[in-house]
Coordinates of C-alpha atoms in Angstrom, one line a residue:
M1 CA 11.9 -5.2 -8.1
T2 CA 13.4 -3.8 -11.3
A3 CA 16.8 -3.1 -12.7
R4 CA 16.4 0.6 -13.3
K5 CA 18.2 2.2 -16.2
R6 CA 18.6 5.9 -16.5
A7 CA 20.2 8.1 -19.2
S8 CA 23.7 9.2 -18.6
A9 CA 25.7 12.1 -20.0
N10 CA 27.7 11.1 -23.1
P11 CA 30.4 13.6 -24.1
S12 CA 30.6 12.0 -27.6
V13 CA 27.1 13.1 -28.4
K14 CA 27.1 16.3 -30.5
E15 CA 25.1 19.2 -29.1
P16 CA 22.3 20.5 -31.3
S17 CA 22.9 23.9 -33.0
P18 CA 20.7 26.9 -32.3
K19 CA 18.9 26.5 -35.6
E20 CA 18.1 22.9 -34.8
I21 CA 16.8 23.9 -31.4
D22 CA 14.5 26.5 -33.1
K23 CA 13.2 23.9 -35.4
I24 CA 12.4 21.6 -32.5
H25 CA 10.5 24.4 -30.6
Q26 CA 8.6 25.5 -33.7
S27 CA 7.5 21.9 -34.6
K28 CA 3.9 21.1 -33.5
S29 CA 4.1 17.4 -34.4
P30 CA 3.8 15.0 -31.4
I31 CA 6.8 13.2 -30.1
I32 CA 7.2 9.9 -31.8
S33 CA 8.7 7.1 -29.6
D34 CA 10.0 3.8 -30.7
D35 CA 8.8 2.2 -27.4
P36 CA 5.7 0.0 -27.7
P37 CA 2.4 1.4 -26.5
L38 CA 1.3 0.6 -23.0
A39 CA -0.7 -2.7 -22.8
P40 CA -4.4 -2.2 -22.1
P41 CA -5.6 -2.5 -18.5
K42 CA -6.8 -5.9 -17.3
T43 CA -10.3 -4.6 -16.6
G44 CA -11.9 -8.1 -16.7
F45 CA -9.7 -9.3 -13.8
I46 CA -10.3 -6.1 -11.9
F47 CA -14.1 -6.3 -12.4
K48 CA -14.1 -9.8 -10.8
L49 CA -12.1 -8.4 -7.8
V50 CA -14.5 -5.5 -7.5
L51 CA -17.5 -7.9 -7.5
F52 CA -15.8 -10.1 -5.0
F53 CA -15.1 -7.2 -2.6
S54 CA -18.3 -5.2 -3.1
V55 CA -20.9 -7.9 -2.4
P56 CA -19.9 -8.8 1.2
Y57 CA -19.1 -5.2 1.9
L58 CA -22.5 -3.9 0.8
Y59 CA -24.2 -6.7 2.7
L60 CA -22.5 -5.7 5.9
I61 CA -23.4 -2.0 5.5
F62 CA -27.0 -2.3 4.3
Y63 CA -28.3 -5.5 5.8
R64 CA -26.1 -7.1 8.5
Y65 CA -25.6 -4.0 10.7
K66 CA -27.8 -1.1 11.6
I67 CA -25.6 1.9 10.9
D68 CA -26.8 5.5 11.5
I69 CA -28.2 7.1 8.4
E70 CA -25.8 10.1 8.5
L71 CA -22.8 7.9 9.0
R72 CA -23.9 5.5 6.2
R73 CA -24.5 8.5 4.0
S74 CA -20.9 9.7 4.5
I75 CA -19.5 6.3 3.8
I76 CA -21.5 6.0 0.6
I77 CA -20.4 9.5 -0.6
N78 CA -16.8 8.5 0.1
A79 CA -17.3 5.3 -1.8
G80 CA -18.7 7.3 -4.8
L81 CA -15.7 9.6 -4.8
S82 CA -13.4 6.5 -4.5
L83 CA -15.1 5.0 -7.6
A84 CA -14.4 8.2 -9.5
G85 CA -10.8 7.9 -8.3
F86 CA -10.6 4.4 -9.8
F87 CA -11.5 5.7 -13.2
V88 CA -9.2 8.7 -12.9
T89 CA -6.3 6.4 -12.1
L90 CA -7.1 4.1 -15.1
W91 CA -7.1 7.2 -17.3
M92 CA -4.0 8.9 -15.8
I93 CA -1.6 5.9 -15.7
P94 CA -1.1 5.7 -19.6
V95 CA -0.6 9.5 -19.7
A96 CA 1.9 9.5 -16.8
S97 CA 3.7 6.5 -18.3
R98 CA 4.7 8.5 -21.4
Y99 CA 6.2 11.2 -19.3
V100 CA 8.2 9.0 -17.0
I101 CA 9.6 7.1 -20.0
R102 CA 10.8 10.4 -21.5
R103 CA 12.6 11.2 -18.3
N104 CA 14.3 7.8 -18.3
L105 CA 12.3 6.5 -15.3
F106 CA 11.9 3.0 -16.5
G107 CA 13.1 -0.5 -15.6
Y108 CA 13.6 -4.0 -17.0
D109 CA 11.7 -6.9 -15.5
I110 CA 14.4 -9.1 -13.9
N111 CA 12.0 -12.0 -13.6
K112 CA 11.7 -12.1 -17.3
R113 CA 15.4 -11.7 -18.2
G114 CA 16.3 -13.8 -21.3
T115 CA 12.9 -13.4 -22.9
P116 CA 11.5 -10.7 -25.2
Q117 CA 9.5 -9.3 -22.3
G118 CA 12.7 -8.8 -20.3
A119 CA 14.0 -6.4 -22.9
V120 CA 10.9 -4.1 -22.8
K121 CA 11.2 -0.7 -21.0
V122 CA 8.6 -0.7 -18.3
P123 CA 7.6 2.7 -16.9
E124 CA 8.6 3.2 -13.3
S125 CA 7.2 5.1 -10.3
L126 CA 3.6 5.0 -11.4
G127 CA 2.6 5.0 -7.7
I128 CA 2.8 8.8 -7.9
V129 CA -0.5 8.7 -9.9
V130 CA -2.2 6.7 -7.1
G131 CA -0.8 9.0 -4.5
I132 CA -2.0 12.2 -6.2
S133 CA -5.5 10.8 -7.0
F134 CA -5.9 9.6 -3.4
L135 CA -4.9 13.0 -1.9
V136 CA -7.3 14.9 -4.3
L137 CA -10.2 12.6 -3.3
A138 CA -9.4 12.8 0.4
I139 CA -9.3 16.6 0.3
A140 CA -12.5 16.9 -1.8
F141 CA -14.3 14.6 0.7
Q142 CA -13.8 17.2 3.5
Y143 CA -16.5 19.4 1.7
F144 CA -19.1 16.7 2.3
N145 CA -18.3 15.5 5.8
F146 CA -16.3 17.9 7.9
T147 CA -17.2 21.4 9.2
S148 CA -14.7 24.0 10.1
D149 CA -15.0 23.3 13.8
S150 CA -15.0 19.5 13.5
N151 CA -12.9 17.8 16.2
W152 CA -11.6 15.3 13.6
L153 CA -10.5 17.9 11.0
V154 CA -7.1 18.6 12.5
E155 CA -6.2 14.9 12.7
Y156 CA -7.6 14.3 9.2
N157 CA -5.4 17.0 7.7
A158 CA -2.4 15.8 9.7
A159 CA -3.0 12.3 8.3
L160 CA -3.1 13.7 4.8
A161 CA 0.1 15.7 5.5
S162 CA 1.9 12.5 6.6
I163 CA 0.7 10.5 3.6
C164 CA 1.7 13.4 1.2
F165 CA 5.1 13.7 2.9
M166 CA 5.7 9.9 2.5
T167 CA 4.6 9.9 -1.1
L168 CA 7.0 12.7 -1.9
L169 CA 9.9 10.9 -0.1
G170 CA 9.0 7.7 -2.0
F171 CA 9.2 9.6 -5.3
V172 CA 12.5 11.1 -4.2
D173 CA 13.8 7.6 -3.5
D174 CA 12.7 6.4 -6.9
V175 CA 14.6 9.3 -8.6
L176 CA 17.7 9.4 -6.3
D177 CA 17.9 5.7 -5.3
V178 CA 18.3 6.3 -1.5
P179 CA 20.3 3.7 0.5
W180 CA 18.1 1.3 2.5
R181 CA 19.5 2.5 5.8
V182 CA 18.2 5.9 5.0
K183 CA 14.8 4.5 4.0
L184 CA 14.3 3.2 7.5
L185 CA 14.4 6.8 8.8
L186 CA 12.1 8.4 6.1
P187 CA 8.8 7.2 7.6
S188 CA 9.8 8.6 11.0
F189 CA 9.9 12.1 9.6
A190 CA 6.8 11.6 7.5
A191 CA 4.8 10.5 10.6
L192 CA 5.7 13.7 12.5
P193 CA 2.6 15.7 11.4
L194 CA 0.3 12.9 12.6
L195 CA 2.1 12.5 15.9
M196 CA 2.1 16.2 16.6
A197 CA -1.6 16.6 15.9
Y198 CA -2.7 13.4 17.6
A199 CA -5.2 14.2 20.3
G200 CA -6.6 10.8 21.0
H201 CA -6.0 8.6 24.0
T202 CA -2.6 7.2 24.9
T203 CA -4.0 4.3 27.0
I204 CA -4.2 0.6 26.4
I205 CA -6.7 -1.9 27.8
I206 CA -5.1 -4.5 30.0
P207 CA -5.9 -8.1 29.0
K208 CA -8.4 -9.6 31.5
P209 CA -6.0 -12.4 32.6
L210 CA -3.4 -9.8 33.7
I211 CA -5.7 -7.5 35.6
P212 CA -5.4 -9.4 38.9
Y213 CA -1.6 -9.1 38.7
L214 CA -1.4 -5.5 37.7
G215 CA -4.3 -4.2 39.7
M216 CA -5.6 -2.0 36.9
D217 CA -7.7 -2.5 33.7
V218 CA -6.4 0.6 31.8
L219 CA -2.8 1.8 31.5
D220 CA -1.7 5.2 30.3
L221 CA 1.5 5.0 28.3
G222 CA 1.9 8.7 27.5
W223 CA 4.8 9.4 25.2
I224 CA 5.6 5.7 24.9
Y225 CA 2.4 5.3 23.0
K226 CA 3.4 8.0 20.5
L227 CA 6.7 6.3 20.1
Y228 CA 4.9 3.1 19.4
M229 CA 2.8 4.9 16.7
G230 CA 6.0 6.2 15.1
L231 CA 7.5 2.7 15.0
L232 CA 4.3 1.3 13.6
A233 CA 4.5 3.8 10.7
V234 CA 8.1 2.8 10.1
F235 CA 7.3 -0.9 10.0
C236 CA 4.2 -0.7 7.8
T237 CA 5.9 1.5 5.3
N238 CA 9.1 -0.5 4.9
S239 CA 7.3 -3.9 5.2
I240 CA 5.3 -3.3 2.0
N241 CA 8.5 -2.1 0.4
I242 CA 10.6 -5.3 1.1
H243 CA 7.8 -7.8 0.5
A244 CA 8.0 -7.2 -3.2
G245 CA 9.7 -8.4 -6.4
L246 CA 6.8 -10.0 -8.3
N247 CA 4.3 -8.4 -10.8
G248 CA 1.3 -7.4 -8.8
L249 CA 2.6 -8.3 -5.3
E250 CA 3.0 -4.8 -3.8
V251 CA -0.4 -3.6 -5.0
G252 CA -2.1 -7.0 -4.4
Q253 CA -1.1 -7.2 -0.8
T254 CA -2.3 -3.6 -0.3
V255 CA -5.7 -4.5 -1.8
V256 CA -6.2 -7.5 0.4
I257 CA -5.2 -5.7 3.6
S258 CA -7.3 -2.7 2.7
F259 CA -10.4 -4.8 2.2
A260 CA -9.8 -6.6 5.5
I261 CA -9.5 -3.2 7.2
L262 CA -12.8 -2.1 5.6
V263 CA -14.7 -5.2 6.8
H264 CA -13.2 -4.8 10.3
N265 CA -14.3 -1.1 10.5
V266 CA -17.8 -1.9 9.5
M267 CA -18.1 -4.7 12.0
Q268 CA -16.8 -2.5 14.8
I269 CA -19.2 0.3 13.9
G270 CA -22.1 -2.1 13.8
A271 CA -21.3 -3.8 17.1
S272 CA -20.6 -0.6 19.1
T273 CA -22.8 1.9 20.8
D274 CA -20.1 4.5 21.5
P275 CA -20.4 7.5 19.1
E276 CA -16.7 8.4 19.5
Y277 CA -15.6 4.8 18.8
K278 CA -17.9 4.6 15.7
Q279 CA -16.4 7.9 14.4
A280 CA -12.9 6.6 14.8
H281 CA -13.6 3.6 12.6
A282 CA -15.6 5.7 10.1
F283 CA -12.5 7.9 9.9
S284 CA -10.6 4.8 8.9
I285 CA -13.1 4.0 6.2
Y286 CA -12.8 7.5 4.7
L287 CA -9.1 6.8 4.0
V288 CA -9.2 3.2 3.2
Q289 CA -11.9 3.3 0.5
P290 CA -9.9 5.7 -1.7
L291 CA -6.8 3.6 -1.1
L292 CA -8.5 0.4 -2.2
A293 CA -10.2 2.0 -5.3
T294 CA -7.1 3.8 -6.6
S295 CA -4.9 0.7 -5.9
L296 CA -7.3 -1.4 -8.0
G297 CA -6.8 1.0 -10.9
L298 CA -3.1 0.6 -10.6
L299 CA -3.4 -3.2 -10.3
A300 CA -5.1 -3.2 -13.7
F301 CA -1.8 -2.3 -15.2
N302 CA 0.6 -3.9 -12.7
W303 CA -0.9 -7.4 -12.6
Y304 CA 1.1 -10.1 -14.5
P305 CA 2.5 -9.3 -16.9
S306 CA 3.1 -5.8 -15.6
S307 CA 3.0 -2.9 -18.1
V308 CA 4.0 -0.5 -15.3
F309 CA 6.1 -0.7 -12.1
V310 CA 4.7 1.0 -9.0
G311 CA 8.1 2.0 -7.5
D312 CA 8.9 2.9 -3.9
T313 CA 6.5 5.8 -4.3
Y314 CA 3.6 3.4 -4.1
T315 CA 4.9 1.1 -1.4
Y316 CA 5.7 4.1 0.9
F317 CA 2.4 5.7 0.2
A318 CA 0.4 2.5 0.8
G319 CA 2.3 1.6 3.9
M320 CA 1.9 5.0 5.5
T321 CA -1.8 5.2 4.6
M322 CA -2.5 1.9 6.3
A323 CA -0.4 2.9 9.4
V324 CA -2.3 6.1 9.7
V325 CA -5.6 4.3 9.4
G326 CA -4.7 1.8 12.1
I327 CA -3.4 4.6 14.5
L328 CA -6.4 6.9 14.2
G329 CA -8.8 4.0 14.1
H330 CA -7.3 2.7 17.3
F331 CA -6.8 -0.9 16.1
S332 CA -3.0 -1.1 15.7
E333 CA -3.0 -4.7 17.2
T334 CA -5.4 -5.9 14.6
L335 CA -3.5 -4.1 11.9
L336 CA -0.3 -6.0 12.9
I337 CA -2.1 -9.3 12.6
F338 CA -3.3 -8.3 9.1
F339 CA 0.3 -7.7 8.4
F340 CA 1.4 -11.2 9.5
P341 CA 3.0 -12.1 6.1
Q342 CA 4.9 -8.8 6.2
V343 CA 6.0 -9.5 9.8
L344 CA 7.2 -13.0 8.7
N345 CA 9.0 -11.5 5.7
F346 CA 10.7 -9.0 8.0
L347 CA 11.9 -11.6 10.4
L348 CA 13.3 -13.7 7.5
S349 CA 15.1 -10.6 6.2
L350 CA 16.7 -9.5 9.5
P351 CA 20.0 -11.4 9.0
Q352 CA 20.6 -9.7 5.7
L353 CA 19.2 -6.3 6.6
F354 CA 21.6 -6.1 9.6
G355 CA 24.6 -7.4 7.6
F356 CA 25.0 -10.8 9.3
V357 CA 24.5 -12.4 5.9
A358 CA 25.5 -11.0 2.5
C359 CA 22.6 -9.0 1.1
P360 CA 22.5 -8.5 -2.7
R361 CA 20.7 -5.6 -4.2
H362 CA 17.9 -7.6 -5.6
R363 CA 16.9 -10.6 -3.4
L364 CA 14.8 -12.2 -6.2
P365 CA 14.4 -15.8 -7.2
R366 CA 16.3 -17.3 -10.2
F367 CA 14.4 -17.2 -13.4
D368 CA 14.8 -19.9 -16.0
P369 CA 13.9 -18.5 -19.5
Q370 CA 13.6 -21.9 -21.0
S371 CA 10.8 -23.2 -18.6
G372 CA 9.5 -19.8 -17.5
L373 CA 9.7 -20.9 -13.8
L374 CA 11.2 -19.3 -10.7
T375 CA 13.5 -21.1 -8.4
G376 CA 14.0 -20.0 -4.8
T377 CA 17.4 -18.8 -3.6
N378 CA 18.8 -18.7 0.0
D379 CA 17.9 -15.0 0.4
G380 CA 15.7 -14.4 3.4
T381 CA 12.4 -13.3 1.8
L382 CA 9.0 -14.8 2.0
V383 CA 9.0 -15.1 -1.9
N384 CA 12.1 -17.3 -1.8
F385 CA 10.8 -19.2 1.3
F386 CA 7.6 -20.1 -0.6
L387 CA 9.6 -21.4 -3.6
R388 CA 11.8 -23.5 -1.3
I389 CA 8.7 -25.0 0.4
F390 CA 6.3 -25.5 -2.6
G391 CA 8.9 -25.9 -5.4
R392 CA 9.4 -24.0 -8.7
K393 CA 6.5 -21.9 -10.0
T394 CA 5.6 -19.3 -12.5
E395 CA 5.7 -15.7 -11.4
K396 CA 1.9 -15.4 -11.7
S397 CA 1.1 -18.5 -9.7
L398 CA 3.7 -17.6 -7.0
C399 CA 2.1 -14.2 -6.6
T400 CA -1.3 -15.8 -6.4
Y401 CA -0.1 -18.1 -3.6
L402 CA 1.3 -15.2 -1.7
L403 CA -1.9 -13.2 -2.0
V404 CA -4.0 -16.1 -0.9
F405 CA -1.7 -16.5 2.1
Q406 CA -2.3 -12.8 2.8
G407 CA -6.0 -13.3 2.7
V408 CA -5.9 -16.4 5.0
S409 CA -3.9 -14.3 7.5
C410 CA -6.6 -11.7 7.5
C411 CA -9.3 -14.3 8.0
F412 CA -7.3 -15.8 10.8
C413 CA -7.2 -12.3 12.4
F414 CA -11.0 -12.2 12.4
L415 CA -11.2 -15.7 13.8
L416 CA -8.8 -14.8 16.6
R417 CA -10.7 -11.7 17.5
Y418 CA -13.9 -13.7 17.7
L419 CA -12.4 -16.5 19.9
L420 CA -10.7 -14.0 22.3
T421 CA -13.7 -11.6 22.6
G422 CA -14.8 -11.6 26.3
W423 CA -11.8 -13.5 27.5
Y424 CA -8.8 -11.5 26.4
K425 CA -10.4 -8.0 26.5

């Protein structure tokens, strides 16, 4: 969360004369800014994360499961493009930061108010770099994997259209500061291309304990299933947006969930013999790998202390991408368990979101500039709930606690699936 500041028109400022304008246009010298340069990326921290993620992932792909050679080849090509996207993101963020600062898209870090860092202009809406990099990678990957008559190409392009639409709406929100009630509706429109192009099944498997009572093992929901997909897109997009307020939290939770989705997809491909089922989970991998790689590039600048802010552009983009992945990969139930911290945060937020309790603009903890610690308030967010339970903490340690909780929730999801396999479904 940031307190965003924008330039406003000041009638007392004298307009430049035509001669002065000519001098400005004729000058070839670079624009000199009094703002401090962007801090270097935290590449050491990101390298440790990449090592932590890549070792188990490569073990599953090359050793644990026997994956078809062609399918594995597509996954590796996609991973190579994603790696390129990581470096492009690292290179583009400092460039884009200078442009957004010039356009007065910056904010002040509220959680550092009263310290020198709290007076620094932090570039805002840098999620646009990740969104553009992701879309370019995803479009380029079509050349290596899809043919013009591919059955999956229509849904793939529809997924990209929904993600692009949501990224655009997120950037519009950053610029125009849209009210939160309108934000709830934006993902509904962005999900329309995906819902219109969706040609998959609309059935659900009835849990085995309920089959004797219902007399069927498969239920076709029809349009209700598509309504559910639209609501899932709305939830995923807004849940990332409201579980925020700390340096690195928005990107960090996306990185953890994306890695869990990758592992889940590889496990399902390795355990299945159905080609269509395998392709659905491979489809998910093709979108999640670029999301994870580009998000790690953004995290290098957004981790504490943040030198850039991601803005609603990134939270909308990341939420919609993971919703699309869960819908087209046919594991929406598992996705919701991965989102357990976001579900909990949403439930805690309901009284304020619906106006039963006063809702301030920024539901952030109180920062003590003397001790550098955050204290939880009575606002209904998981951030404040953790502080009320575990006591005062620094912003970095609190974010780490929340991301560990996110990882534990994902591990619990895998354990739950393992325990219920063969009994529930």
